[in-house]
Each structure stands twice: as C-alpha cells, then as structure tokens.
Amino acid sequence: MSDTAEPSIIARVEGAAGTLLMNRPKALNALDLAMIRAFQAALDAWKGDAAVKLVLLEGAGGKAFCAGGDVRGIRQFAIDGDKASVEAFFAEEYAVNAGIARFGKPWLSLMDGVCMGGGIGVAVHNGPRVVTEHALLAMPETAIALFPDVGTSYILPRIQGEIGTWLALTGARFKGADAVHAGLASHYVLRESLPELRDALLGGDATVVEHFAAPLPEASFHPHRAAIARCFGHDSMAEIMAALAAEGTEWAAEQTKILRRMSPTSLCVSLELIRRGAGATLDECLEMELALTRSVVHDHPDFREGVRAVLVDKGNPPAQWTPATIEAVDPAAIAALFSIS
Ligand code: QUE
C-alpha cells in the first residue's frame, strides 16, 4: 500500500549528512518490506562513504515518526500460509536493526510524534536519539500477541527498576521526557527547535544536538517507580498479577485491567524473552526474536486474532485469546514456542 507515487523512503545526501525520511504518513510511516530494503540500501551505501558523517532519520507528516511494522500485511501472509514472506520481513527488519547498531557513525533519530515497535527498532540502537514534547513511544505488541522485538529484548531488560518490563507487558505510553528518563532517548528538544537543529546537523557534527536540549520535565511514571520495581521484577506473570493485587492502589488496579486485555500467551512469552535478553548480546536477542516470530506468527492463533481486533476491526469485537486467561497458560506451551526454530 503506498500513499502516493512518492517513494516510501526518501534517501538523500544533504551536506555531510545522509537523510532518510520515512514517507508513508497515512500509515503513520509503518515499515513495510520495501522500506526495510531501502534502509538496508542506505546502510550499505553510506557505511563506507567518508562524505557521509552521520545519518538523520525522520518521519513525514507531522504526526508520526514510525508506528511500527506492517503487521496487517504480515497477518495476511500468515493467513495465506506464506511463511517465506513472513520470514523475509522479520529477518530483513532485524538485520537493519543490527546494521544500525554497528553502523560506526552517528545514526540520529528525530522522534517527533508516534514511535512504536519497529519505529523504536530503527531509532534506539545508535544515536543521538532525540525526542520532542510531541513524541509518544510505546511497545504495544502484547495487544496484538507479538512480543518486544527489533532488538528491544536487549534494550528493555537494561533499563533500571523494571521500567522496561512494565513497558513491554502493559504497552505503557511514554511521552518524550519519559523516554529520556528511561534511557530510550538521549536528548529532549522542543519541536520548534527542530528546523534549526536539522540545519546544524547537515554540517556533519552530531554533537551539536547538545546545544538544542531543552529542560527535561519530570517523568510521568515517577510516582509509580517503586511500585513498578516491586511488581514487575517477578519471573512469572502469576507473581506479577499477585504483586499488583497486593498493592491495593488505583494505579495497580489500572495495570491489572490493562494486562487482562492483553494476550495471556504473549505476556508470558514477552516476560520470558526479556528475562533471557538480560543475559544475551544484541545479536543473540535478534536471533531469539526471529526464532520466536516463526512459532508465534504461524503456530499460535493469537497473533492473527490480535491484529484483527486491534488494527483490522478496531476493537469491535475485542480480541478472543487462546487460552483466555493468564492462569490457563501452560508453561510447557511457552517453552515450546521458544524451542521451535
Ligand atoms: C501493536 C503493534 C502495532 C500497532 C498497534 C499495536 C504495530 C503497528 C501499528 C500500526 C498503527 C497504525 C498504522 C499502521 C500500523 O499498530 O506494530 O499501519 O497505520 O505497525 O497495538 O505492534
């Protein structure tokens, strides 16, 4: 699906910068395979090009940086039994994530607007990672029965105080300032400063971003830091649900309600993945994630149902999960999803 005759990624060399504009604004710049291939082509072209001192990544349209991957398309491949297309999408997407991490030059993302899932994957593995007051970051995969991928199984367990576990399981929305406090972003810049920042970056020196940083507001999750650490440090969903129940606060009740809407299988898979990711390298995490896509997308009904409910039918009717509750998830079934590859 393309919005116009324009390319979905506009890649140019401007001054000493390679610039990449994700340009599918009607789809909130969600990544399809053509875009992923354009990212790989830019990585290949610019990595060894001494005239390109840094890469500047932006989203078109003013509303989104990038809403994620083209999960509607992946769902259709899964329904059609087209395993090769699903494999190509995730394998090539994760190769781009790894390529950004080892690009060897600054890969500077301007996150102004929605940035979820696959959008986080093209932003956080290098830097500087700039957010504005209009940035909204989330890992919402448990709502569609996926799991935190694009290398976030490496990033999230390294955030202090179980903030990453909380983010992955509940799909909590981070404002720009929250993302900086959590370490997902590195610099907080006001939207009104972006044109001037952009101009300065075309000079090829990424450190100029320091001059544009605005005072950082307090994290919106600050009042809940202790409760997040208490409740989300457990290694099973049953323990996390029990810990939230024991809190007896409005906040904890809200978290419980949110978690009860997510795919129970996906919650258990995501928690296990984050725990395994804590002791793994980025490349090992990406490999683990790719192996999981093979089982989760094809062998389990929840992914198709989750994308249907959230993105195709927009919540009407809500998702029907298999099994329907966290309590009914068989640990052996979760282990099996990890061992198939
Ligand atoms: C979980 C996700 C995604 C999501 C919603 C979730 C995701 C994704 C999109 C999305 C949103 C708007 C679009 C679009 C895709 O939403 O990965 O094409 O226009 O890409 O709850 O993982």
XYZ file of C-alpha atoms and ligand atoms in Angstrom:
363
model
C 0.000 0.000 0.000
C 1.501 3.341 -0.956
C 0.063 6.743 -0.231
C 1.199 8.438 -3.410
C 3.605 7.873 -6.259
C 6.347 9.153 -3.951
C 8.842 6.653 -2.562
C 8.065 5.328 0.929
C 11.617 6.200 1.980
C 13.263 9.345 0.663
C 17.046 8.980 0.944
C 19.304 11.913 0.087
C 22.717 13.264 0.871
C 22.367 16.800 2.228
C 25.629 18.474 3.152
C 27.623 15.987 5.224
C 24.523 14.035 6.279
C 22.667 11.105 4.790
C 18.996 11.892 5.369
C 16.214 9.312 5.495
C 12.563 10.315 5.541
C 10.008 7.589 6.294
C 7.248 8.695 3.966
C 4.017 6.745 4.425
C 2.165 9.312 6.551
C -1.320 7.794 6.090
C 0.019 4.563 7.651
C 1.881 6.563 10.302
C 5.070 5.612 8.432
C 4.707 1.938 9.443
C 7.525 -0.124 7.895
C 6.811 -2.446 5.003
C 9.371 -4.670 3.294
C 10.172 -2.071 0.615
C 11.037 0.449 3.343
C 13.170 -2.077 5.199
C 15.072 -2.770 1.974
C 15.575 0.967 1.454
C 17.051 1.179 4.982
C 19.451 -1.661 4.143
C 20.455 0.028 0.875
C 21.194 3.274 2.766
C 23.252 1.407 5.385
C 25.239 -0.303 2.624
C 25.748 2.896 0.615
C 26.688 5.180 3.483
C 28.636 2.978 5.889
C 31.860 3.264 3.876
C 31.153 6.695 2.362
C 33.501 9.180 4.032
C 31.393 12.105 2.747
C 28.504 10.951 4.957
C 29.417 11.838 8.548
C 26.061 10.947 10.089
C 22.566 9.773 9.212
C 19.479 11.776 10.106
C 16.214 9.784 10.325
C 12.789 11.467 10.316
C 9.119 10.635 9.791
C 6.919 12.522 7.321
C 3.535 14.065 8.014
C 3.974 15.675 11.417
C 2.014 13.008 13.330
C 4.318 10.031 13.468
C 7.957 9.054 13.427
C 7.020 5.409 12.735
C 4.080 3.401 14.125
C 5.779 0.012 13.814
C 5.879 -2.769 11.287
C 3.298 -3.583 8.630
C 1.564 -6.121 10.866
C -1.612 -6.133 8.795
C 0.452 -7.353 5.840
C 2.203 -9.957 7.997
C -1.144 -11.217 9.265
C -2.275 -11.713 5.667
C 0.916 -13.669 4.885
C 0.215 -15.846 7.956
C -3.397 -16.470 6.865
C -2.155 -17.368 3.374
C 0.428 -19.752 4.866
C 3.168 -17.702 3.168
C 5.987 -18.460 5.606
C 8.694 -17.213 3.233
C 7.260 -13.684 3.148
C 6.908 -13.537 6.948
C 10.487 -14.775 7.303
C 11.780 -12.219 4.774
C 10.058 -9.365 6.598
C 11.371 -10.129 10.074
C 14.813 -11.398 9.029
C 15.445 -8.273 6.948
C 13.959 -5.925 9.555
C 16.154 -7.345 12.325
C 19.211 -7.223 10.030
C 18.554 -3.474 9.653
C 18.333 -3.112 13.455
C 21.727 -4.862 13.796
C 23.175 -2.821 10.928
C 22.170 0.438 12.617
C 23.861 -0.716 15.844
C 27.156 -1.383 14.061
C 26.931 1.450 11.511
C 30.017 3.047 13.052
C 28.777 6.629 12.675
C 26.020 8.579 14.393
C 22.551 7.476 13.330
C 20.455 10.304 14.660
C 16.692 9.841 15.049
C 14.262 12.716 15.439
C 11.285 11.154 17.238
C 8.512 13.731 16.927
C 5.111 12.013 17.165
C 4.199 8.335 17.431
C 7.082 5.880 17.673
C 6.159 2.275 18.393
C 7.597 -1.199 17.893
C 9.538 -1.250 14.627
C 9.917 2.542 14.871
C 11.773 2.103 18.140
C 13.931 -0.525 16.419
C 15.234 1.924 13.791
C 15.790 4.641 16.422
C 17.368 3.248 19.580
C 20.329 1.095 18.529
C 22.580 4.067 17.824
C 22.248 7.776 18.470
C 21.812 10.540 19.352
C 18.142 9.672 19.971
C 16.134 12.888 20.004
C 12.549 13.194 21.262
C 10.262 16.213 21.313
C 7.377 17.155 23.605
C 5.116 15.558 20.943
C 6.893 12.188 20.958
C 4.878 9.176 22.065
C 6.838 5.961 22.464
C 5.392 2.523 23.145
C 5.991 -1.189 22.776
C 2.339 -2.249 22.278
C 2.986 -5.782 20.998
C 1.226 -7.714 23.757
C -2.036 -6.153 22.473
C -1.585 -7.974 19.152
C 0.057 -11.095 20.624
C 3.512 -10.320 19.351
C 6.386 -9.596 21.745
C 9.012 -6.861 22.166
C 11.189 -7.384 19.094
C 13.504 -5.290 16.840
C 16.249 -5.784 19.443
C 14.228 -4.363 22.332
C 14.654 -7.685 24.166
C 18.242 -6.448 24.527
C 17.328 -2.832 25.422
C 14.370 -3.254 27.788
C 15.981 -5.525 30.441
C 18.816 -2.972 30.720
C 16.522 -0.172 31.892
C 16.737 0.252 35.658
C 13.886 -0.566 38.023
C 11.883 -2.919 35.752
C 10.636 0.039 33.694
C 11.364 -1.981 30.537
C 9.406 -4.992 31.766
C 6.468 -2.744 32.659
C 6.644 -1.010 29.254
C 6.710 -4.297 27.330
C 3.919 -6.035 29.228
C 1.417 -3.179 29.590
C 2.235 -1.271 26.392
C 2.514 1.876 28.522
C 2.810 5.101 26.506
C 5.913 7.175 27.137
C 5.995 10.873 26.440
C 9.272 12.260 25.095
C 10.552 13.228 28.536
C 9.656 9.777 29.917
C 11.705 8.169 27.157
C 14.748 10.241 28.136
C 14.329 9.352 31.828
C 14.152 5.662 30.856
C 17.209 5.949 28.590
C 15.344 5.060 25.383
C 16.019 8.588 24.151
C 19.102 10.709 24.792
C 18.043 14.308 24.100
C 14.867 16.318 24.703
C 14.407 19.046 22.082
C 11.310 21.191 21.529
C 9.554 20.739 18.178
C 10.034 24.440 17.429
C 13.830 23.897 17.513
C 13.874 21.015 15.016
C 14.354 23.049 11.797
C 17.385 24.789 13.273
C 18.739 21.509 14.698
C 18.298 19.836 11.321
C 20.202 22.621 9.546
C 23.025 22.391 12.070
C 23.273 18.595 11.694
C 23.799 18.844 7.937
C 27.251 20.152 8.892
C 28.073 16.582 9.905
C 28.739 17.037 13.624
C 26.193 15.129 15.710
C 27.384 16.692 18.965
C 25.652 19.991 18.037
C 22.477 18.391 19.372
C 23.733 19.230 22.874
C 23.120 22.930 22.155
C 19.436 22.316 21.398
C 18.452 20.350 24.509
C 15.547 21.845 26.471
C 14.976 21.471 30.238
C 13.670 17.977 30.925
C 10.275 17.678 32.646
C 9.861 15.056 35.367
C 8.930 11.531 34.285
C 5.169 10.917 34.328
C 5.882 7.459 35.820
C 7.954 8.940 38.638
C 5.244 8.498 41.316
C 4.983 4.791 40.381
C 8.679 3.921 40.208
C 8.739 1.982 43.479
C 5.566 0.055 42.652
C 6.860 -0.783 39.151
C 10.076 -2.172 40.655
C 8.116 -4.149 43.280
C 5.534 -5.627 40.914
C 7.373 -6.152 37.636
C 10.553 -7.791 38.959
C 8.998 -11.244 39.172
C 9.754 -14.006 36.695
C 6.199 -15.257 36.166
C 3.001 -13.484 35.127
C 1.174 -15.149 38.039
C 3.581 -13.497 40.506
C 3.287 -10.123 38.766
C -0.528 -10.275 38.903
C -0.377 -11.271 42.593
C 2.035 -8.428 43.356
C -0.256 -5.899 41.631
C -3.232 -7.216 43.599
C -1.256 -6.845 46.831
C -0.537 -3.156 46.092
C -4.170 -2.192 46.612
C -3.815 1.130 44.750
C -5.776 2.663 41.896
C -2.632 2.593 39.753
C -2.107 -1.129 40.376
C -5.772 -1.860 39.608
C -5.399 0.005 36.308
C -2.273 -2.013 35.411
C -4.176 -5.223 36.202
C -7.039 -4.156 33.933
C -4.632 -3.374 31.095
C -2.779 -6.690 31.479
C -6.091 -8.600 31.490
C -6.823 -7.229 27.997
C -3.525 -8.446 26.523
C -2.852 -11.879 25.020
C -2.034 -14.145 28.003
C 0.341 -16.214 25.878
C 2.049 -13.065 24.616
C 2.504 -11.745 28.175
C 4.230 -14.978 29.199
C 6.362 -15.074 26.034
C 7.341 -11.406 26.426
C 8.306 -11.789 30.090
C 10.418 -14.866 29.340
C 12.059 -13.100 26.374
C 13.009 -10.055 28.459
C 14.489 -12.250 31.193
C 16.521 -14.219 28.629
C 17.530 -10.966 26.904
C 19.130 -9.626 30.103
C 21.983 -12.095 29.679
C 22.305 -12.020 25.902
C 24.035 -9.826 23.295
C 22.040 -7.731 20.800
C 22.747 -10.264 18.046
C 21.643 -13.139 20.285
C 18.468 -11.219 21.170
C 17.648 -10.601 17.499
C 18.214 -14.292 16.784
C 15.926 -15.283 19.659
C 13.270 -12.864 18.408
C 13.484 -14.210 14.841
C 13.074 -17.782 16.087
C 10.030 -16.657 18.086
C 8.376 -14.998 15.073
C 8.389 -18.385 13.330
C 6.352 -20.038 16.055
C 4.270 -17.120 17.337
C 3.095 -15.886 13.919
C 2.322 -19.270 12.363
C 1.650 -21.795 15.126
C -0.487 -19.767 17.521
C -3.920 -18.221 16.816
C -3.462 -15.119 18.994
C -1.370 -13.036 16.561
C -3.954 -13.184 13.779
C -6.723 -12.527 16.267
C -4.865 -9.644 17.907
C -4.154 -7.824 14.640
C -7.747 -8.424 13.572
C -9.121 -6.990 16.794
C -6.763 -4.010 17.185
C -5.971 -2.932 13.617
C -8.492 -4.525 11.232
C -11.779 -4.343 13.192
C -10.529 -1.632 15.614
C -11.640 -3.225 18.872
C -15.062 -4.406 17.697
C -15.362 -7.206 18.770
C -12.415 -7.299 21.210
C -9.778 -9.999 20.908
C -10.629 -13.559 21.998
C -7.410 -15.123 23.239
C -6.384 -18.813 23.319
C -6.108 -19.620 26.166
C -8.240 -16.812 27.509
C -6.527 -16.218 30.862
C -3.014 -15.952 32.280
C -3.917 -18.707 34.754
C -4.706 -21.111 31.895
C -1.365 -20.665 30.093
C 0.647 -23.901 30.112
C 4.342 -23.186 30.828
C 5.271 -26.081 28.536
C 3.467 -24.335 25.652
C 5.547 -21.179 26.251
C 8.769 -23.217 26.361
C 7.737 -24.893 23.100
C 7.304 -21.506 21.361
C 10.922 -20.705 22.295
C 12.355 -24.035 21.201
C 10.914 -24.172 17.673
C 13.157 -22.624 15.056
C 0.741 -3.161 18.393
C 1.618 -3.093 17.338
C 1.375 -2.221 16.265
C 0.230 -1.414 16.316
C -0.646 -1.483 17.395
C -0.381 -2.358 18.421
C 2.241 -2.127 15.121
C 1.847 -1.241 14.065
C 0.689 -0.460 14.178
C 0.182 0.429 13.183
C -0.546 1.550 13.558
C -1.075 2.401 12.619
C -0.898 2.150 11.275
C -0.185 1.021 10.898
C 0.343 0.167 11.844
O -0.056 -0.557 15.307
O 3.282 -2.820 15.052
O -0.027 0.764 9.588
O -1.429 2.972 10.331
O 2.622 -1.164 12.974
O -1.244 -2.450 19.470
O 2.712 -3.874 17.307
